XYZ file of N, CA and C in Angstrom:
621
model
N 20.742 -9.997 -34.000
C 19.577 -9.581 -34.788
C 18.574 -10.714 -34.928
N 18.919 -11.861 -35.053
C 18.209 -12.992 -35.342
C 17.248 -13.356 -33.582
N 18.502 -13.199 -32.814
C 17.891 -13.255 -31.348
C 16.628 -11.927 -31.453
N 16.825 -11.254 -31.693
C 15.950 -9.758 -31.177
C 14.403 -10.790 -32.265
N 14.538 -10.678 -33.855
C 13.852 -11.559 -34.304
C 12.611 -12.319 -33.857
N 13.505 -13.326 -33.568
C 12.823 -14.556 -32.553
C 11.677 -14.235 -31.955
N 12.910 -13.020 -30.836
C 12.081 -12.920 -29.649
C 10.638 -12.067 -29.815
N 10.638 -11.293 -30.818
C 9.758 -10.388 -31.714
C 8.442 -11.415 -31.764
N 9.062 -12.612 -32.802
C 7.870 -13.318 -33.284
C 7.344 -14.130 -32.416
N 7.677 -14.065 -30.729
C 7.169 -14.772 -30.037
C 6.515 -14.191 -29.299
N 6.570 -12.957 -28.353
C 5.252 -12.166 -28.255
C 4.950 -11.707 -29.078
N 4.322 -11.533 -30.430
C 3.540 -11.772 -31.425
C 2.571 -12.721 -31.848
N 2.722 -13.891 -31.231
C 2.197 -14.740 -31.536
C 1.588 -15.156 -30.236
N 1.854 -14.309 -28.634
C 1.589 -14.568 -27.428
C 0.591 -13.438 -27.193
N 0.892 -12.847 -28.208
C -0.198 -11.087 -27.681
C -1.878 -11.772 -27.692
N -2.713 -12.734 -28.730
C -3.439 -12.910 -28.597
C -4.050 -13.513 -27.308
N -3.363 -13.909 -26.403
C -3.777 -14.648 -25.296
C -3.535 -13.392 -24.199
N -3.577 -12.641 -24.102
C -3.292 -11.011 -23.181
C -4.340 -9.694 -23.733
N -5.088 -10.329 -25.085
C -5.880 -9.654 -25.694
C -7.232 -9.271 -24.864
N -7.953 -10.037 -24.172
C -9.191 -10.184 -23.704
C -9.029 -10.035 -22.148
N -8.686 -8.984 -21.507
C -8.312 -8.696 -20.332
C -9.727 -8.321 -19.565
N -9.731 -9.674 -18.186
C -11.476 -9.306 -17.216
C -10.952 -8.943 -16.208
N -11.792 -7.786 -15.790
C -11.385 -8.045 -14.202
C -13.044 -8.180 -13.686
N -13.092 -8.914 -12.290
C -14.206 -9.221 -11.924
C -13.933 -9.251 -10.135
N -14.675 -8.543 -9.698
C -14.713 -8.375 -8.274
C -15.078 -9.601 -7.251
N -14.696 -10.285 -6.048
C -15.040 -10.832 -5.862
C -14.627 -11.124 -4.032
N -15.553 -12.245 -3.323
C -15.584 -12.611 -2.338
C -15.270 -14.062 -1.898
N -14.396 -14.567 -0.567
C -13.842 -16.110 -0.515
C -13.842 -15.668 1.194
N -14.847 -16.909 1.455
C -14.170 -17.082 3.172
C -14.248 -18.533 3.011
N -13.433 -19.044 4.291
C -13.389 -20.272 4.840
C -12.359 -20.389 6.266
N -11.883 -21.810 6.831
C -11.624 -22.037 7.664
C -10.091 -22.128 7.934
N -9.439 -21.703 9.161
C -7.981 -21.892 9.168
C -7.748 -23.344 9.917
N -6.794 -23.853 10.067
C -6.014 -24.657 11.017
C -5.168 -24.447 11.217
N -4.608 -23.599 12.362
C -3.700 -22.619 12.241
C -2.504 -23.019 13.725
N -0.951 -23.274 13.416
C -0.035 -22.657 14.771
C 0.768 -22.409 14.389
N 1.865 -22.505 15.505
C 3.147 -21.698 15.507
C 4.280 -22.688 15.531
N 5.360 -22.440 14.844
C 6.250 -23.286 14.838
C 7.063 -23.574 15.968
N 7.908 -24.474 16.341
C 8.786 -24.424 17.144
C 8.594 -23.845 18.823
N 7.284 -24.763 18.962
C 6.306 -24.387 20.455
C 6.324 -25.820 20.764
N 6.890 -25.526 21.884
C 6.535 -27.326 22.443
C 5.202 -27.828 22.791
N 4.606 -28.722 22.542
C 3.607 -29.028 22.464
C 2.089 -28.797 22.571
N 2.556 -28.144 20.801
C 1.045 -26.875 21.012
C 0.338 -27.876 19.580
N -0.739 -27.352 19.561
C -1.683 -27.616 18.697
C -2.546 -26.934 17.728
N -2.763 -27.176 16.947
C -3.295 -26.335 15.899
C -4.925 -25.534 16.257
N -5.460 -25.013 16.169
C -6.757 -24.218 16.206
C -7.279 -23.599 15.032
N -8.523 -24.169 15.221
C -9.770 -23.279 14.286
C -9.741 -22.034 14.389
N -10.091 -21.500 13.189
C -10.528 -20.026 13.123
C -11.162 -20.330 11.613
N -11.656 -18.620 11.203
C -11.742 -18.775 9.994
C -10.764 -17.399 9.371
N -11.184 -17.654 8.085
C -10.451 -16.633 6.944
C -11.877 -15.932 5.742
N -11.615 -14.654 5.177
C -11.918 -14.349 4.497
C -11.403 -13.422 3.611
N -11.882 -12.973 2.693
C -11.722 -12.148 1.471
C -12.290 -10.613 0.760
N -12.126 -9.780 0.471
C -12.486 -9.307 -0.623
C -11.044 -8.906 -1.834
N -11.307 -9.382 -3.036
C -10.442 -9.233 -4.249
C -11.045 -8.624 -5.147
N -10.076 -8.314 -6.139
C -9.982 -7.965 -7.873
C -9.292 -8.874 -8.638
N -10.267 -9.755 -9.052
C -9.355 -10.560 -9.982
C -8.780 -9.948 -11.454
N -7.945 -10.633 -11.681
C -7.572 -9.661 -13.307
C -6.832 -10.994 -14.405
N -8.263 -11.080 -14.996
C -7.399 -11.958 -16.386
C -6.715 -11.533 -17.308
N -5.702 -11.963 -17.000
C -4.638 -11.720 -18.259
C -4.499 -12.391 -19.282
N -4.538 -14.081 -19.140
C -4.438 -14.573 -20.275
C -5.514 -15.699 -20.099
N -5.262 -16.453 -20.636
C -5.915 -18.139 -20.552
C -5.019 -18.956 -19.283
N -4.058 -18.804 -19.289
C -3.166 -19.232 -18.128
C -2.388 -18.277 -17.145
N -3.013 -17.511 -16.826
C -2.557 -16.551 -15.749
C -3.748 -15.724 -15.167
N -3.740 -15.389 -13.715
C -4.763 -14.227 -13.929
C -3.994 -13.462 -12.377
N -4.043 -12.384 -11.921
C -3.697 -11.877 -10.741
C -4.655 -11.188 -9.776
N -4.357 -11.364 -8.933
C -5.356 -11.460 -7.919
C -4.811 -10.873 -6.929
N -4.974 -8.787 -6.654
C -5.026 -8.426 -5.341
C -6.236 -8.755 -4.238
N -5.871 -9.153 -3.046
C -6.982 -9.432 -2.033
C -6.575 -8.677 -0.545
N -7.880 -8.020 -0.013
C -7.743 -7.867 1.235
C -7.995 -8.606 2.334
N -7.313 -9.177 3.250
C -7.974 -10.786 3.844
C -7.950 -10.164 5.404
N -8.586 -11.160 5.710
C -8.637 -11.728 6.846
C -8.590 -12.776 7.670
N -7.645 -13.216 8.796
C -7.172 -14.316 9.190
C -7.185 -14.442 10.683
N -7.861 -15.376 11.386
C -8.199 -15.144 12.656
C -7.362 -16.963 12.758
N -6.225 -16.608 13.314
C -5.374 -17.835 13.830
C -4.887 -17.903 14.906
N -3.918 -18.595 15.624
C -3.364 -18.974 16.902
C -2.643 -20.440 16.811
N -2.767 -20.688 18.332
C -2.495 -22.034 18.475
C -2.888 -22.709 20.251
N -2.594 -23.910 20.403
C -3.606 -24.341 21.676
C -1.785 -25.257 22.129
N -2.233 -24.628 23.475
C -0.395 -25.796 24.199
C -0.628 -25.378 25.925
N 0.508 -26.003 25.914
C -0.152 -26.114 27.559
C 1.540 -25.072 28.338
N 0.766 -24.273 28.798
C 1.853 -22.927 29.777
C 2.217 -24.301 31.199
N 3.654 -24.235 31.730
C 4.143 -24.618 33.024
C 4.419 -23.387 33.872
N 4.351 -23.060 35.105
C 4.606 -22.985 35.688
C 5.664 -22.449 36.807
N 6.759 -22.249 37.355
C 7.650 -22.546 38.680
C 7.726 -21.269 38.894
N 7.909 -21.318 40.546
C 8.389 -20.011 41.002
C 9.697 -19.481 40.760
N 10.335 -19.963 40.752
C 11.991 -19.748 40.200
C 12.888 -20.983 39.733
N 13.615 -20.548 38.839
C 14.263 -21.354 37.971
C 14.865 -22.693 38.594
N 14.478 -23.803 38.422
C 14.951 -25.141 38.574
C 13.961 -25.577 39.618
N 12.936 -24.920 40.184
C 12.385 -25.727 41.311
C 10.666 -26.163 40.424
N 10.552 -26.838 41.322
C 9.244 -28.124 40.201
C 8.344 -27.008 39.784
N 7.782 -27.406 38.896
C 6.663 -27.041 38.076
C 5.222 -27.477 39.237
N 5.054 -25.799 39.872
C 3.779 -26.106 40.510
C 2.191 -25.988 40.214
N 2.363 -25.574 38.295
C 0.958 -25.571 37.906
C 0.994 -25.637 36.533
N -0.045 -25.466 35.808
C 0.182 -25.511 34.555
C -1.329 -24.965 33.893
N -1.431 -24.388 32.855
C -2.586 -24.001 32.750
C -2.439 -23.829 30.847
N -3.599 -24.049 30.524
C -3.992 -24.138 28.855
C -3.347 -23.041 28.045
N -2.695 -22.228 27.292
C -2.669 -21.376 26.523
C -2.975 -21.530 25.029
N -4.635 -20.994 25.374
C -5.418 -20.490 23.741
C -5.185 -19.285 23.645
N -4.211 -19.251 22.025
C -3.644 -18.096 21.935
C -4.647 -17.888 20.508
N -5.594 -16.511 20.349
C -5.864 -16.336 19.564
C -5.468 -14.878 18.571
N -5.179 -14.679 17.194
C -4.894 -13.778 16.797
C -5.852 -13.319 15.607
N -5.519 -11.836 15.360
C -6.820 -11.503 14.064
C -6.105 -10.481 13.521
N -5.868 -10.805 12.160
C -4.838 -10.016 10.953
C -6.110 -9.819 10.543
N -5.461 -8.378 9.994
C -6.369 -8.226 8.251
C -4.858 -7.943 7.388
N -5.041 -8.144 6.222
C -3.740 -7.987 5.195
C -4.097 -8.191 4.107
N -3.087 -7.346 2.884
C -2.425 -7.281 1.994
C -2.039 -8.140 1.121
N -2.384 -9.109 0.653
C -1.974 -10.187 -0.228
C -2.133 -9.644 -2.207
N -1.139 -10.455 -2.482
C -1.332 -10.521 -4.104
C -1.368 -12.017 -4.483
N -1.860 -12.643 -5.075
C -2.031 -14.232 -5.587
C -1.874 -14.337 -7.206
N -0.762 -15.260 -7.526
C -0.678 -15.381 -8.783
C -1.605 -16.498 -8.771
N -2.338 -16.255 -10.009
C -2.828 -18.167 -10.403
C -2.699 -18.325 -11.966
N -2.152 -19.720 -11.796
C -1.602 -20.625 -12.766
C -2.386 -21.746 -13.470
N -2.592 -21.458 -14.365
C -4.225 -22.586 -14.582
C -2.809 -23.744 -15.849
N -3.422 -24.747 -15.018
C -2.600 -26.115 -15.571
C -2.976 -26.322 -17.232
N -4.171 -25.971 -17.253
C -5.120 -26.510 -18.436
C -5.359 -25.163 -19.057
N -5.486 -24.352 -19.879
C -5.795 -23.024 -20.413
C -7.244 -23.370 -20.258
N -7.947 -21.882 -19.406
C -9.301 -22.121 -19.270
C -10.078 -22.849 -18.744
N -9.159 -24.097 -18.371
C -9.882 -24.582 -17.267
C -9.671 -24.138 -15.873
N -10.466 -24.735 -15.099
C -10.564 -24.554 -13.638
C -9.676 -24.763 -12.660
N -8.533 -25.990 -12.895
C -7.755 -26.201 -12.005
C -6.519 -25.424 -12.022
N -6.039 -24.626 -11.141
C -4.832 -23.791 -10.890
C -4.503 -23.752 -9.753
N -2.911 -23.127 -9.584
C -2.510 -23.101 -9.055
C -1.814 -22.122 -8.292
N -1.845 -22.089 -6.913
C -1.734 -20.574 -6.884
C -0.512 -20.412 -5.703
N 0.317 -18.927 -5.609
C 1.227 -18.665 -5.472
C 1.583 -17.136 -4.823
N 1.849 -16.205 -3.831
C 1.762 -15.221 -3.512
C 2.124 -14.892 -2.411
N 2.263 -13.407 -1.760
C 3.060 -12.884 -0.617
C 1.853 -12.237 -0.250
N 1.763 -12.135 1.159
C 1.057 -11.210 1.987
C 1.966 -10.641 3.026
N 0.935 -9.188 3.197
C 1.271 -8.594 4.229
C 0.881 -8.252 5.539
N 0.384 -8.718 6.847
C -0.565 -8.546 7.584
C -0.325 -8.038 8.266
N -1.368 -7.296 9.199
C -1.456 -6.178 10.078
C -2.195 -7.426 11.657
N -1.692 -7.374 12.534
C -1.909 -7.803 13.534
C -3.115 -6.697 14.720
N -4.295 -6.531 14.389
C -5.600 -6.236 15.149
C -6.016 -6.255 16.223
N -5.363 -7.521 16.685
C -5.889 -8.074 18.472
C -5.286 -9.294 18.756
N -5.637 -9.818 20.089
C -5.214 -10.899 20.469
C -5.445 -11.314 21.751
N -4.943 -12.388 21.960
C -5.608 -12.755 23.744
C -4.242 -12.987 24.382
N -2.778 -12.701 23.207
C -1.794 -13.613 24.210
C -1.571 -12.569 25.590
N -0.486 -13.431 26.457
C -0.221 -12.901 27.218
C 1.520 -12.019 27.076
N 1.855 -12.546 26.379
C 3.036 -11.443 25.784
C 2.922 -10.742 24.565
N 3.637 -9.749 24.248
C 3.444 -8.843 22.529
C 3.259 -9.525 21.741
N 2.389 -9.538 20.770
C 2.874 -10.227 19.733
C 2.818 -9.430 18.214
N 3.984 -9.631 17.722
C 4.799 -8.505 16.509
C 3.403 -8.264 16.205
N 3.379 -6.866 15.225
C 2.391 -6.147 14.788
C 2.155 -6.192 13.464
N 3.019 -7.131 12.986
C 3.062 -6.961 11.593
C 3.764 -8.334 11.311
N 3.189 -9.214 10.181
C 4.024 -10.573 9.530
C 4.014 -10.505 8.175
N 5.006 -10.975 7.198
C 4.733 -10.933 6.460
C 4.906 -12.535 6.071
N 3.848 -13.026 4.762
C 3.874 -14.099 5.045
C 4.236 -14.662 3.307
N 4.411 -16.225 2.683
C 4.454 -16.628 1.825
C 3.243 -17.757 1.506
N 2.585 -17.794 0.376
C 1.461 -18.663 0.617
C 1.537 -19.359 -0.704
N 0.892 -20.375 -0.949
C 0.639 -21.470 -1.921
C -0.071 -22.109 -1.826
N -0.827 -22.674 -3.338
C -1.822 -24.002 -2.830
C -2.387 -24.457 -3.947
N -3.639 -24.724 -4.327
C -4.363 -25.509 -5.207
C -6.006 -25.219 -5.086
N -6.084 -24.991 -6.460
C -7.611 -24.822 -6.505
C -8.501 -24.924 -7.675
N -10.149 -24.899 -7.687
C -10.868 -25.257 -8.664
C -11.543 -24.304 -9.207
N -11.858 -23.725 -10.195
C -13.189 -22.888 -10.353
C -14.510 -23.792 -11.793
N -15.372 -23.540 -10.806
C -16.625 -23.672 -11.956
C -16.594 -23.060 -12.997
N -16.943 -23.029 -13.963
C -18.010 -22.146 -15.022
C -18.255 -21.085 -14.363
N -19.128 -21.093 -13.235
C -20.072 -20.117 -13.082
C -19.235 -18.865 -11.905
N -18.229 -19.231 -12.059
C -17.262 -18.267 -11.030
C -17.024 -18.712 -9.515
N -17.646 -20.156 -9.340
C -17.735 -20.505 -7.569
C -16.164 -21.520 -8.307
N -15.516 -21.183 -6.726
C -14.539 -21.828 -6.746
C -14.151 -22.718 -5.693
N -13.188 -23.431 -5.474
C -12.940 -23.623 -3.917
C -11.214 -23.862 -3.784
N -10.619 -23.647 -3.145
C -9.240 -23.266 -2.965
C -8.539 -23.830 -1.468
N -7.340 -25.126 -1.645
C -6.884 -24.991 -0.439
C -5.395 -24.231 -0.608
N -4.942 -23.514 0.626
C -3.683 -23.128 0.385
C -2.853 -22.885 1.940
N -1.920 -23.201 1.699
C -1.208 -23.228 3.209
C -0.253 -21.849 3.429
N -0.320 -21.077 4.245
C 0.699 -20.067 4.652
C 2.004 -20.255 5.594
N 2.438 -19.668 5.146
C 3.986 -19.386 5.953
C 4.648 -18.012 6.697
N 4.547 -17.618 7.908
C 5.194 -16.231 8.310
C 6.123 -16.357 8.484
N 6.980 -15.785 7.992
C 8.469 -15.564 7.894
C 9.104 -14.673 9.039
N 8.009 -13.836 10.065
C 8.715 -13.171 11.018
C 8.552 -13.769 12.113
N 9.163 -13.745 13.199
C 8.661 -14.052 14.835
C 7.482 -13.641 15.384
N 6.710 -14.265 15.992
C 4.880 -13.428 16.592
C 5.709 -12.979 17.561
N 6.924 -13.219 18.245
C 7.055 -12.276 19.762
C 7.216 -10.964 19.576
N 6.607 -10.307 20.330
C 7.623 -8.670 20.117
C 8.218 -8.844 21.291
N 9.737 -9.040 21.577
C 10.945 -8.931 22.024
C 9.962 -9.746 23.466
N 9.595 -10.826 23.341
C 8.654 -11.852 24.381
C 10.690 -12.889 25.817
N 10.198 -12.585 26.239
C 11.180 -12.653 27.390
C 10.383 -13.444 28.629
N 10.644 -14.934 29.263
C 10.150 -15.233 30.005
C 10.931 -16.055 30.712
N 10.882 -15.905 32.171
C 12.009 -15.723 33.158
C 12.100 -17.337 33.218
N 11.103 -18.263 33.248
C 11.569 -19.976 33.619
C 12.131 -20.523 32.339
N 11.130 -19.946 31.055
C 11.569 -21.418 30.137
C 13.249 -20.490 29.424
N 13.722 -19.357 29.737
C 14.878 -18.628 29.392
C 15.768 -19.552 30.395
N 15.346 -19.896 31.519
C 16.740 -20.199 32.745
C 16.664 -21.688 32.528
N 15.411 -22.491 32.285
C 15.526 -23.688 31.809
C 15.910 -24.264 31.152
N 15.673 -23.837 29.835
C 15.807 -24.214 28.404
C 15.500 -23.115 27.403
N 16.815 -22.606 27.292
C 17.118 -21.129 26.184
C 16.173 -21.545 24.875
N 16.407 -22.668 24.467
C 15.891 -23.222 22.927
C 14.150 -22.937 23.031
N 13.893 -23.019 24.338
C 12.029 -23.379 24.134
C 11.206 -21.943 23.644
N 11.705 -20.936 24.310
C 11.493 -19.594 23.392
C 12.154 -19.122 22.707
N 13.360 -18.729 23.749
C 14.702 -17.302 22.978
C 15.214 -18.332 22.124
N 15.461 -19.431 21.612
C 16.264 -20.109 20.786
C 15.923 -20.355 19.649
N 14.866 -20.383 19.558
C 14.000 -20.937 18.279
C 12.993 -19.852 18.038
N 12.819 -19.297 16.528
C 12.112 -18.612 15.892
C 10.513 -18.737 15.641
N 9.505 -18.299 16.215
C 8.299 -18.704 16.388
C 7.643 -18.486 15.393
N 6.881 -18.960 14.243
C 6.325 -18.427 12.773
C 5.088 -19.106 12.765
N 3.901 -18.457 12.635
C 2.732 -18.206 12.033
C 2.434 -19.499 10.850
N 1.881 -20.563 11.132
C 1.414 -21.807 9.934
C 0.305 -22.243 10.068
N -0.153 -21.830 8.969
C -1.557 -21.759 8.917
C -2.082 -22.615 7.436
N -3.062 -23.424 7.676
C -3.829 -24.368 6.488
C -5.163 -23.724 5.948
N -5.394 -23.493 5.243
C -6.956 -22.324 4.904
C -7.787 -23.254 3.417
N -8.738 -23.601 4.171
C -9.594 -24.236 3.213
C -10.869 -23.037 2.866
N -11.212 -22.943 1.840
C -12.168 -21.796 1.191
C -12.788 -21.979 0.354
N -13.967 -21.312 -0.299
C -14.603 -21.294 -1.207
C -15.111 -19.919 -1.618
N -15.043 -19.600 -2.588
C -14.587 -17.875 -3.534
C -15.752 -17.967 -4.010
N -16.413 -16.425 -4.603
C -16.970 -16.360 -5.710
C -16.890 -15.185 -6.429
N -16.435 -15.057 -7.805
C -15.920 -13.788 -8.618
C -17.248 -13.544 -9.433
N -18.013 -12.194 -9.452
C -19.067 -11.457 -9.775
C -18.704 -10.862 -11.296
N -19.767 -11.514 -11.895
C -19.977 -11.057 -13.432
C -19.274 -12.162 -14.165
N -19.463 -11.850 -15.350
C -19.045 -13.065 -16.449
C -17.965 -12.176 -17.659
């Protein structure tokens, strides 16, 4: 009884900060630096990212944030070569692999300071895979984990970095006859995932 109590007089005393609920519509693009894990010597690539959301204040230190995004990523490495397994590598040629999600995200943010600007933010997406240039499938769907850090003005301009994580493979069932007979680990062995760096700047409409 004393527990039930407690717990009574503590959202009671928390309800005022859940009282003044905004929601405010809003827009964020910026830039990716974006590859894939566990690719032998690939490199990251530009793209950009954007936004449309609903932000929703809940308290002084929380607010949630559905967004529909967009993410145009890849990665840059260099394709070998051979006519059949074990004989030299007779060419080699660039692979710019580019990709373009739109998705599903929710973003918690965590404001360090009540009311102030700096927070922190936290959330799952879901993306839909649009197009691409590779030369094998690549899955149709990732779902990803994201985090990061960010500022907002007064006046609703913000700016936000946050790094992503895909948790699924980009191959769809990707099978390739040299680096399989060469070295199992360089594709089929190792799990290929979507990492991406997204620098941005937001702006949430109305006061």
């Amino acid at each position: 009884m004393k527990k039930l109590f407690l717990t009574l007089i503590i959202v009671a005393l928390n309800l005022p900060a859940f009282s003044q609920v905004k929601v405010r519509p809003g827009i964020r693009l910026g830039m990716n630096a974006s590859n894939i894990t566990n690719h032998y010597n690939s490199e990251r690539v530009i793209g950009i990212n954007g936004a449309m959301f609903v932000n929703i204040h809940l308290a002084n230190f929380y607010e949630l944030q559905p967004e529909l995004t967009y993410s145009n990523q890849g990665y840059n490495g260099v394709y070998h070569h051979s006519p059949e397994p074990y004989d030299p590598i007779i060419s080699t040629r660039d692979e710019v692999v580019n990709t373009h999600y739109l998705g599903l995200g929710i973003a918690n943010k965590f404001y360090f300071v009540p009311d102030l600007g700096l927070h922190f933010i936290l959330g799952p997406s879901l993306e839909f895979n649009i197009s691409n240039d590779a030369y094998y499938d690549v899955t149709p769907v990732d779902f990803s984990l994201f985090g990061g850090l960010g500022y907002e003005f007064p006046i609703g301009l913000g700016i936000e970095a946050r790094y992503k994580q895909g948790i699924i493979d980009v191959r769809d069932g990707y099978y390739d006859y040299y680096y399989d007979d060469y070295n199992d680990n360089y594709y089929n062995g190792n799990t290929k995932l979507n990492s991406v760096f997204q620098l941005s700047v937001y702006y949430k409409f109305g006061m």
